Amino acid sequence: GRFAEANRHPRYIALLSLSPRFESGQVLSVVLAGSALIATSLLCARRFGLATAGCFAVLLATNAAFCRFATSVVCEVLVVLLTGLAWFAWTAPERPAASPPPEPLERATCGRWAFVGTLLALVWLTKATGLLLTVAAAAWLGWNVWHGRFNRRWLLATAAFGVAWCVVASPLLVRNFRLFGNPVYNVNSKLLFADAYSSAVLNSPESTRELARRYWRTHGVADIVEREVRGLVWETFILLRSLGPPPLDDSRVLVGGILALLACVGGTACPAAGRVTLLWTAVLVPVFAWYVPVAAGERFVMPLLVPLLALAAHGAVVVLGATADDRGRTGGWLVAGALAWCGVWTAATWLA
């Protein structure tokens, strides 16, 4: 309970402490970004094939937000790496529940969800956003337990996930409980019940629950609905903009809109991955839409970067494969398109 930082979570700070210099922090971000690009591209190749993996690698390597965070001393690039790995592990294809033998299937499912729990705990140790994804995973497992009529496989998977998450997250859970009396405490949760950023709210002796009660008493239903709707508009704009390449600024949203449509195609072609991505989006976007009056930025939606770009790449391959006159020439068109994409945005970045 001696580490009193209640805003930034400790994992990234611990990595920075190995060599506490600004230049070392930049090198760390570059290494993490390179690891994220390589690891997620390899997983994409395994899941969707080489054509999709190539398109995904191009989209991620030329993504403006990813490139900016890859050379900044911030934790977001580590979040991209961990959430990307968690998404691929979460959406790994399942064998049918009725396929024999059941024991290896149970072990495989438990092992996979223990790995997902470990990764999401590491995300939470890095950034508070990890707690939202953990809630989404718990809801997903709860649905499978109920839908499967409490069969043994999903009960064991839920237990494996919970134990793995709690064990890995235990340093911060214990610290928070000892110091703040709340195992998942984060000081920024107070700002959920402020109309704008306020240091007075952050330093208030009132608890988050007390601030919430006061907020509900002083704001009507119309105020609450207006804040959420206005935030959803802005957060959707920010999410679409986060998918675009440099050196564009707000006009990245035009490219992002096209990629989002391709992601819808990719999610339709791969329903399991599409459902998980939709769940993550449905959890993260409304929460940070509510947070827009306090703070807004692409850092809040970075966990969605790998899922959306992977599905967009898969959607592009599906569309091109369906429209090409000669299926054998699809690969050539993809390579040519990738080279043109990289060349245009690299040249534009140098000239900007």
Coordinates of C-alpha atoms in Angstrom, one line a residue:
G1 CA 0.0 0.0 0.0
R2 CA 2.9 2.4 -0.3
F3 CA 2.5 3.1 -4.0
A4 CA -0.1 5.9 -3.9
E5 CA -0.5 6.7 -7.6
A6 CA -4.2 6.4 -8.3
N7 CA -4.3 7.6 -11.9
R8 CA -1.7 5.8 -13.9
H9 CA -1.6 2.0 -13.4
P10 CA 1.8 0.4 -12.6
R11 CA 2.8 -1.9 -15.4
Y12 CA 4.0 0.7 -17.9
I13 CA 5.6 2.7 -15.1
A14 CA 7.5 -0.4 -14.0
L15 CA 8.8 -0.9 -17.5
L16 CA 9.9 2.7 -17.7
S17 CA 11.7 2.4 -14.3
L18 CA 14.1 -0.1 -15.9
S19 CA 15.8 2.9 -17.6
P20 CA 14.1 6.1 -16.5
R21 CA 15.1 8.4 -19.3
F22 CA 12.9 10.0 -22.0
E23 CA 14.9 8.5 -24.8
S24 CA 14.6 5.1 -23.3
G25 CA 10.9 5.5 -23.0
Q26 CA 10.7 6.2 -26.8
V27 CA 12.8 3.2 -27.5
L28 CA 10.5 1.1 -25.3
S29 CA 7.5 2.4 -27.3
V30 CA 9.1 1.5 -30.6
V31 CA 9.9 -2.0 -29.4
L32 CA 6.4 -2.5 -28.1
A33 CA 4.9 -1.2 -31.3
G34 CA 7.1 -3.5 -33.4
S35 CA 6.2 -6.4 -31.3
A36 CA 2.5 -5.5 -31.6
L37 CA 2.8 -5.3 -35.4
I38 CA 4.6 -8.6 -35.8
A39 CA 2.6 -10.6 -33.3
T40 CA -0.8 -9.5 -34.5
S41 CA 0.1 -9.9 -38.1
L42 CA 1.2 -13.4 -37.5
L43 CA -2.0 -14.2 -35.6
C44 CA -4.0 -12.6 -38.4
A45 CA -2.2 -14.8 -40.9
R46 CA -3.1 -17.9 -38.8
R47 CA -6.7 -16.9 -38.4
F48 CA -7.6 -15.3 -41.8
G49 CA -4.8 -16.2 -44.2
L50 CA -1.8 -14.4 -45.7
A51 CA -3.7 -12.0 -47.9
T52 CA -5.7 -10.6 -44.9
A53 CA -2.5 -10.5 -42.8
G54 CA -0.7 -8.5 -45.4
C55 CA -3.5 -6.0 -45.7
F56 CA -3.8 -5.8 -41.9
A57 CA 0.0 -5.2 -41.5
V58 CA -0.2 -2.4 -44.0
L59 CA -3.2 -0.7 -42.3
L60 CA -1.6 -1.0 -38.8
A61 CA 1.8 0.2 -39.9
T62 CA 0.4 3.2 -41.6
N63 CA -2.2 4.1 -38.9
A64 CA -1.7 7.6 -37.7
A65 CA -2.7 7.0 -34.1
F66 CA -0.5 3.8 -33.9
C67 CA 2.5 5.6 -35.4
R68 CA 2.1 8.6 -33.0
F69 CA 1.8 6.4 -29.9
A70 CA 4.7 4.2 -31.1
T71 CA 7.1 7.1 -30.6
S72 CA 5.5 8.7 -27.5
V73 CA 6.2 7.8 -23.9
V74 CA 2.7 6.6 -23.2
C75 CA 1.1 3.3 -22.3
E76 CA -1.2 3.1 -25.3
V77 CA 1.0 1.1 -27.6
L78 CA 1.3 -1.6 -24.8
V79 CA -2.5 -1.6 -24.6
V80 CA -2.7 -2.2 -28.4
L81 CA -0.3 -5.2 -28.0
L82 CA -2.1 -6.8 -25.1
T83 CA -5.6 -6.2 -26.3
G84 CA -4.7 -7.4 -29.8
L85 CA -3.4 -10.7 -28.3
A86 CA -6.5 -11.0 -26.1
W87 CA -8.9 -10.4 -29.1
F88 CA -7.2 -13.2 -31.1
A89 CA -7.3 -15.6 -28.1
W90 CA -10.9 -14.7 -27.3
T91 CA -12.1 -15.2 -30.9
A92 CA -10.2 -18.5 -31.5
P93 CA -12.4 -21.0 -33.2
E94 CA -14.2 -23.5 -30.9
R95 CA -14.8 -27.1 -31.7
P96 CA -18.5 -28.1 -31.4
A97 CA -19.5 -28.8 -27.8
A98 CA -20.8 -32.2 -28.7
S99 CA -17.6 -33.5 -30.4
P100 CA -15.8 -36.2 -28.5
P101 CA -13.8 -36.6 -26.4
P102 CA -15.1 -33.9 -24.0
E103 CA -12.1 -33.8 -21.6
P104 CA -9.5 -32.4 -24.1
L105 CA -12.1 -29.9 -25.2
E106 CA -12.7 -28.8 -21.6
R107 CA -9.0 -28.4 -21.1
A108 CA -8.5 -26.4 -24.3
T109 CA -11.4 -24.1 -23.4
C110 CA -10.2 -23.6 -19.8
G111 CA -6.6 -22.9 -21.0
R112 CA -7.8 -20.4 -23.6
W113 CA -9.9 -18.5 -21.2
A114 CA -7.2 -18.6 -18.5
F115 CA -4.9 -17.0 -21.1
V116 CA -7.6 -14.4 -21.9
G117 CA -7.9 -13.6 -18.2
T118 CA -4.2 -13.2 -17.9
L119 CA -4.0 -10.8 -20.8
L120 CA -6.9 -8.7 -19.7
A121 CA -5.4 -8.5 -16.2
L122 CA -2.2 -7.2 -17.8
V123 CA -4.3 -4.7 -19.7
W124 CA -5.9 -3.5 -16.4
L125 CA -2.4 -3.3 -14.8
T126 CA -1.5 -1.0 -17.7
K127 CA -4.6 1.1 -18.0
A128 CA -8.0 1.3 -16.3
T129 CA -9.7 0.5 -19.6
G130 CA -8.9 -3.1 -19.0
L131 CA -11.6 -3.3 -16.4
L132 CA -14.3 -2.6 -19.0
L133 CA -13.0 -5.4 -21.2
T134 CA -12.9 -7.7 -18.2
V135 CA -16.6 -6.9 -17.5
A136 CA -17.3 -7.6 -21.2
A137 CA -15.5 -11.0 -20.9
A138 CA -17.4 -11.9 -17.7
A139 CA -20.7 -11.0 -19.5
W140 CA -19.7 -13.2 -22.5
L141 CA -18.8 -16.1 -20.3
G142 CA -22.0 -15.6 -18.3
W143 CA -24.1 -15.8 -21.5
N144 CA -22.3 -19.0 -22.6
V145 CA -22.9 -20.5 -19.1
W146 CA -26.6 -19.7 -19.2
H147 CA -27.1 -20.5 -22.9
G148 CA -25.3 -23.8 -22.4
R149 CA -27.5 -24.6 -19.4
F150 CA -24.6 -24.5 -17.0
N151 CA -22.6 -27.2 -18.7
R152 CA -19.3 -28.2 -17.2
R153 CA -17.1 -26.8 -19.9
W154 CA -18.2 -23.2 -19.6
L155 CA -18.4 -23.3 -15.8
L156 CA -14.8 -24.4 -15.7
A157 CA -13.8 -21.8 -18.4
T158 CA -15.4 -19.1 -16.2
A159 CA -13.6 -20.3 -13.2
A160 CA -10.3 -20.4 -15.1
F161 CA -10.8 -16.9 -16.4
G162 CA -11.7 -15.5 -12.9
V163 CA -8.8 -17.2 -11.1
A164 CA -6.2 -16.2 -13.8
W165 CA -7.4 -12.6 -13.8
C166 CA -7.5 -12.3 -10.0
V167 CA -4.0 -13.8 -9.6
V168 CA -2.3 -11.6 -12.2
A169 CA -4.2 -8.5 -11.1
S170 CA -3.7 -9.2 -7.4
P171 CA -0.8 -6.7 -6.8
L172 CA -3.1 -3.7 -7.8
L173 CA -6.2 -5.3 -6.3
V174 CA -4.5 -5.6 -2.9
R175 CA -2.9 -2.2 -3.1
N176 CA -6.2 -0.5 -3.9
F177 CA -8.0 -2.3 -1.1
R178 CA -5.4 -1.5 1.4
L179 CA -5.0 2.2 0.4
F180 CA -8.5 3.1 -0.9
G181 CA -10.8 0.4 0.4
N182 CA -11.9 -0.4 -3.2
P183 CA -10.0 -3.2 -5.1
V184 CA -10.8 -1.6 -8.5
Y185 CA -10.3 2.1 -7.5
N186 CA -9.2 4.7 -10.0
V187 CA -9.3 8.4 -9.2
N188 CA -10.5 9.3 -12.6
S189 CA -13.8 7.5 -12.0
K190 CA -14.8 10.6 -10.0
L191 CA -14.8 12.6 -13.2
L192 CA -17.6 10.5 -14.6
F193 CA -19.8 12.6 -12.4
A194 CA -18.4 16.0 -13.4
D195 CA -19.6 18.3 -16.2
A196 CA -15.9 19.1 -17.1
Y197 CA -12.4 18.3 -16.0
S198 CA -12.0 19.6 -12.4
S199 CA -9.0 19.2 -10.1
A200 CA -11.4 20.1 -7.3
V201 CA -13.5 16.9 -8.0
L202 CA -10.4 14.8 -8.3
N203 CA -9.1 16.1 -4.9
S204 CA -12.5 15.9 -3.3
P205 CA -12.8 13.8 -0.1
E206 CA -16.1 12.5 -1.3
S207 CA -16.2 9.0 -2.7
T208 CA -17.2 8.2 -6.3
R209 CA -20.5 6.9 -5.0
E210 CA -21.3 10.1 -3.1
L211 CA -20.4 12.2 -6.2
A212 CA -22.6 10.0 -8.3
R213 CA -25.6 10.6 -6.0
R214 CA -25.0 14.3 -6.0
Y215 CA -24.8 14.3 -9.8
W216 CA -28.1 12.4 -10.2
R217 CA -29.8 14.8 -7.8
T218 CA -28.6 17.9 -9.7
H219 CA -29.1 16.8 -13.3
G220 CA -32.4 15.9 -15.0
V221 CA -33.1 13.1 -17.4
A222 CA -32.9 15.5 -20.4
D223 CA -29.4 16.6 -19.3
I224 CA -28.2 13.0 -18.9
V225 CA -29.6 11.9 -22.3
E226 CA -28.2 15.0 -24.1
R227 CA -24.7 14.4 -22.6
E228 CA -24.7 10.8 -23.7
V229 CA -26.1 11.4 -27.2
R230 CA -23.7 14.3 -27.9
G231 CA -20.9 12.2 -26.6
L232 CA -21.8 9.2 -28.8
V233 CA -21.6 11.5 -31.9
W234 CA -18.2 12.7 -30.9
E235 CA -16.9 9.4 -29.8
T236 CA -18.0 7.8 -33.1
F237 CA -16.2 10.5 -35.0
I238 CA -13.1 9.9 -32.9
L239 CA -13.2 6.1 -33.4
L240 CA -13.6 6.5 -37.2
R241 CA -10.8 9.1 -37.3
S242 CA -8.5 6.7 -35.3
L243 CA -8.6 4.2 -38.2
G244 CA -7.1 6.6 -40.8
P245 CA -3.5 7.1 -42.0
P246 CA -1.2 10.1 -41.5
P247 CA -0.7 12.9 -42.3
L248 CA -4.4 13.6 -42.5
D249 CA -6.0 15.3 -39.4
D250 CA -9.7 15.2 -39.0
S251 CA -10.2 14.2 -42.6
R252 CA -8.9 10.8 -41.6
V253 CA -12.5 10.1 -40.7
L254 CA -13.3 9.7 -44.4
V255 CA -10.8 6.9 -44.8
G256 CA -11.9 5.5 -41.4
G257 CA -15.5 5.4 -42.5
I258 CA -14.6 3.2 -45.5
L259 CA -12.5 0.9 -43.3
A260 CA -15.4 0.7 -40.8
L261 CA -17.7 -0.5 -43.7
L262 CA -15.1 -3.1 -44.7
A263 CA -14.9 -4.2 -41.0
C264 CA -18.6 -4.8 -41.2
V265 CA -18.1 -7.0 -44.2
G266 CA -15.2 -8.8 -42.4
G267 CA -17.3 -9.3 -39.3
T268 CA -20.2 -10.8 -41.4
A269 CA -17.7 -13.2 -43.1
C270 CA -16.3 -14.1 -39.7
P271 CA -19.2 -13.9 -37.2
A272 CA -17.3 -15.0 -34.1
A273 CA -14.7 -12.2 -34.4
G274 CA -17.5 -9.8 -35.5
R275 CA -19.6 -10.5 -32.4
V276 CA -16.6 -9.9 -30.0
T277 CA -15.6 -6.7 -31.7
L278 CA -19.2 -5.5 -31.6
L279 CA -19.3 -6.3 -27.8
W280 CA -16.0 -4.4 -27.2
T281 CA -17.4 -1.4 -29.2
A282 CA -20.7 -1.5 -27.3
V283 CA -18.9 -1.4 -24.0
L284 CA -16.1 1.1 -24.7
V285 CA -17.9 3.7 -26.9
P286 CA -20.9 4.5 -24.7
V287 CA -18.6 4.8 -21.6
F288 CA -16.2 7.2 -23.2
A289 CA -19.0 9.0 -24.9
W290 CA -20.2 9.9 -21.4
Y291 CA -16.6 11.0 -20.6
V292 CA -16.3 13.3 -23.6
P293 CA -17.0 16.6 -21.6
V294 CA -14.1 15.7 -19.3
A295 CA -11.6 14.3 -21.8
A296 CA -11.7 12.9 -25.3
G297 CA -9.1 11.4 -27.6
E298 CA -8.0 8.4 -29.6
R299 CA -6.2 6.9 -26.6
F300 CA -9.5 5.8 -25.2
V301 CA -10.4 3.7 -28.2
M302 CA -7.0 2.1 -28.9
P303 CA -8.2 -1.4 -27.7
L304 CA -10.5 -1.4 -30.8
L305 CA -7.7 -0.7 -33.3
V306 CA -6.4 -4.3 -33.9
P307 CA -9.9 -5.8 -34.1
L308 CA -11.3 -3.2 -36.4
L309 CA -8.3 -3.1 -38.8
A310 CA -8.1 -6.9 -38.8
L311 CA -11.8 -7.2 -39.8
A312 CA -11.4 -4.3 -42.3
A313 CA -8.5 -6.2 -43.9
H314 CA -10.5 -9.4 -44.1
G315 CA -13.4 -7.4 -45.5
A316 CA -11.2 -5.9 -48.2
V317 CA -10.0 -9.4 -49.2
V318 CA -13.6 -10.7 -49.3
V319 CA -14.8 -7.8 -51.4
L320 CA -11.9 -8.0 -53.8
G321 CA -12.2 -11.8 -54.1
A322 CA -16.0 -11.5 -54.8
T323 CA -15.6 -8.8 -57.4
A324 CA -12.5 -9.9 -59.2
D325 CA -13.0 -11.4 -62.7
D326 CA -10.1 -13.7 -62.3
R327 CA -9.7 -15.1 -58.8
G328 CA -6.0 -15.9 -59.5
R329 CA -5.2 -12.2 -60.0
T330 CA -6.7 -11.1 -56.6
G331 CA -3.3 -11.5 -54.9
G332 CA -1.6 -9.3 -57.5
W333 CA -4.2 -6.6 -57.0
L334 CA -3.8 -6.7 -53.2
V335 CA 0.0 -6.4 -53.5
A336 CA -0.3 -3.5 -55.9
G337 CA -2.9 -1.8 -53.7
A338 CA -0.8 -2.2 -50.6
L339 CA 2.3 -0.8 -52.3
A340 CA 0.3 2.2 -53.6
W341 CA -1.2 2.8 -50.1
C342 CA 2.2 2.7 -48.4
G343 CA 3.8 4.9 -51.1
V344 CA 1.0 7.6 -51.1
W345 CA 0.8 8.0 -47.3
T346 CA 4.6 7.8 -46.7
A347 CA 5.2 10.4 -49.4
A348 CA 2.4 12.6 -48.0
T349 CA 3.9 12.4 -44.5
W350 CA 7.3 13.4 -45.7
L351 CA 5.9 16.3 -47.7
A352 CA 3.5 17.5 -44.9

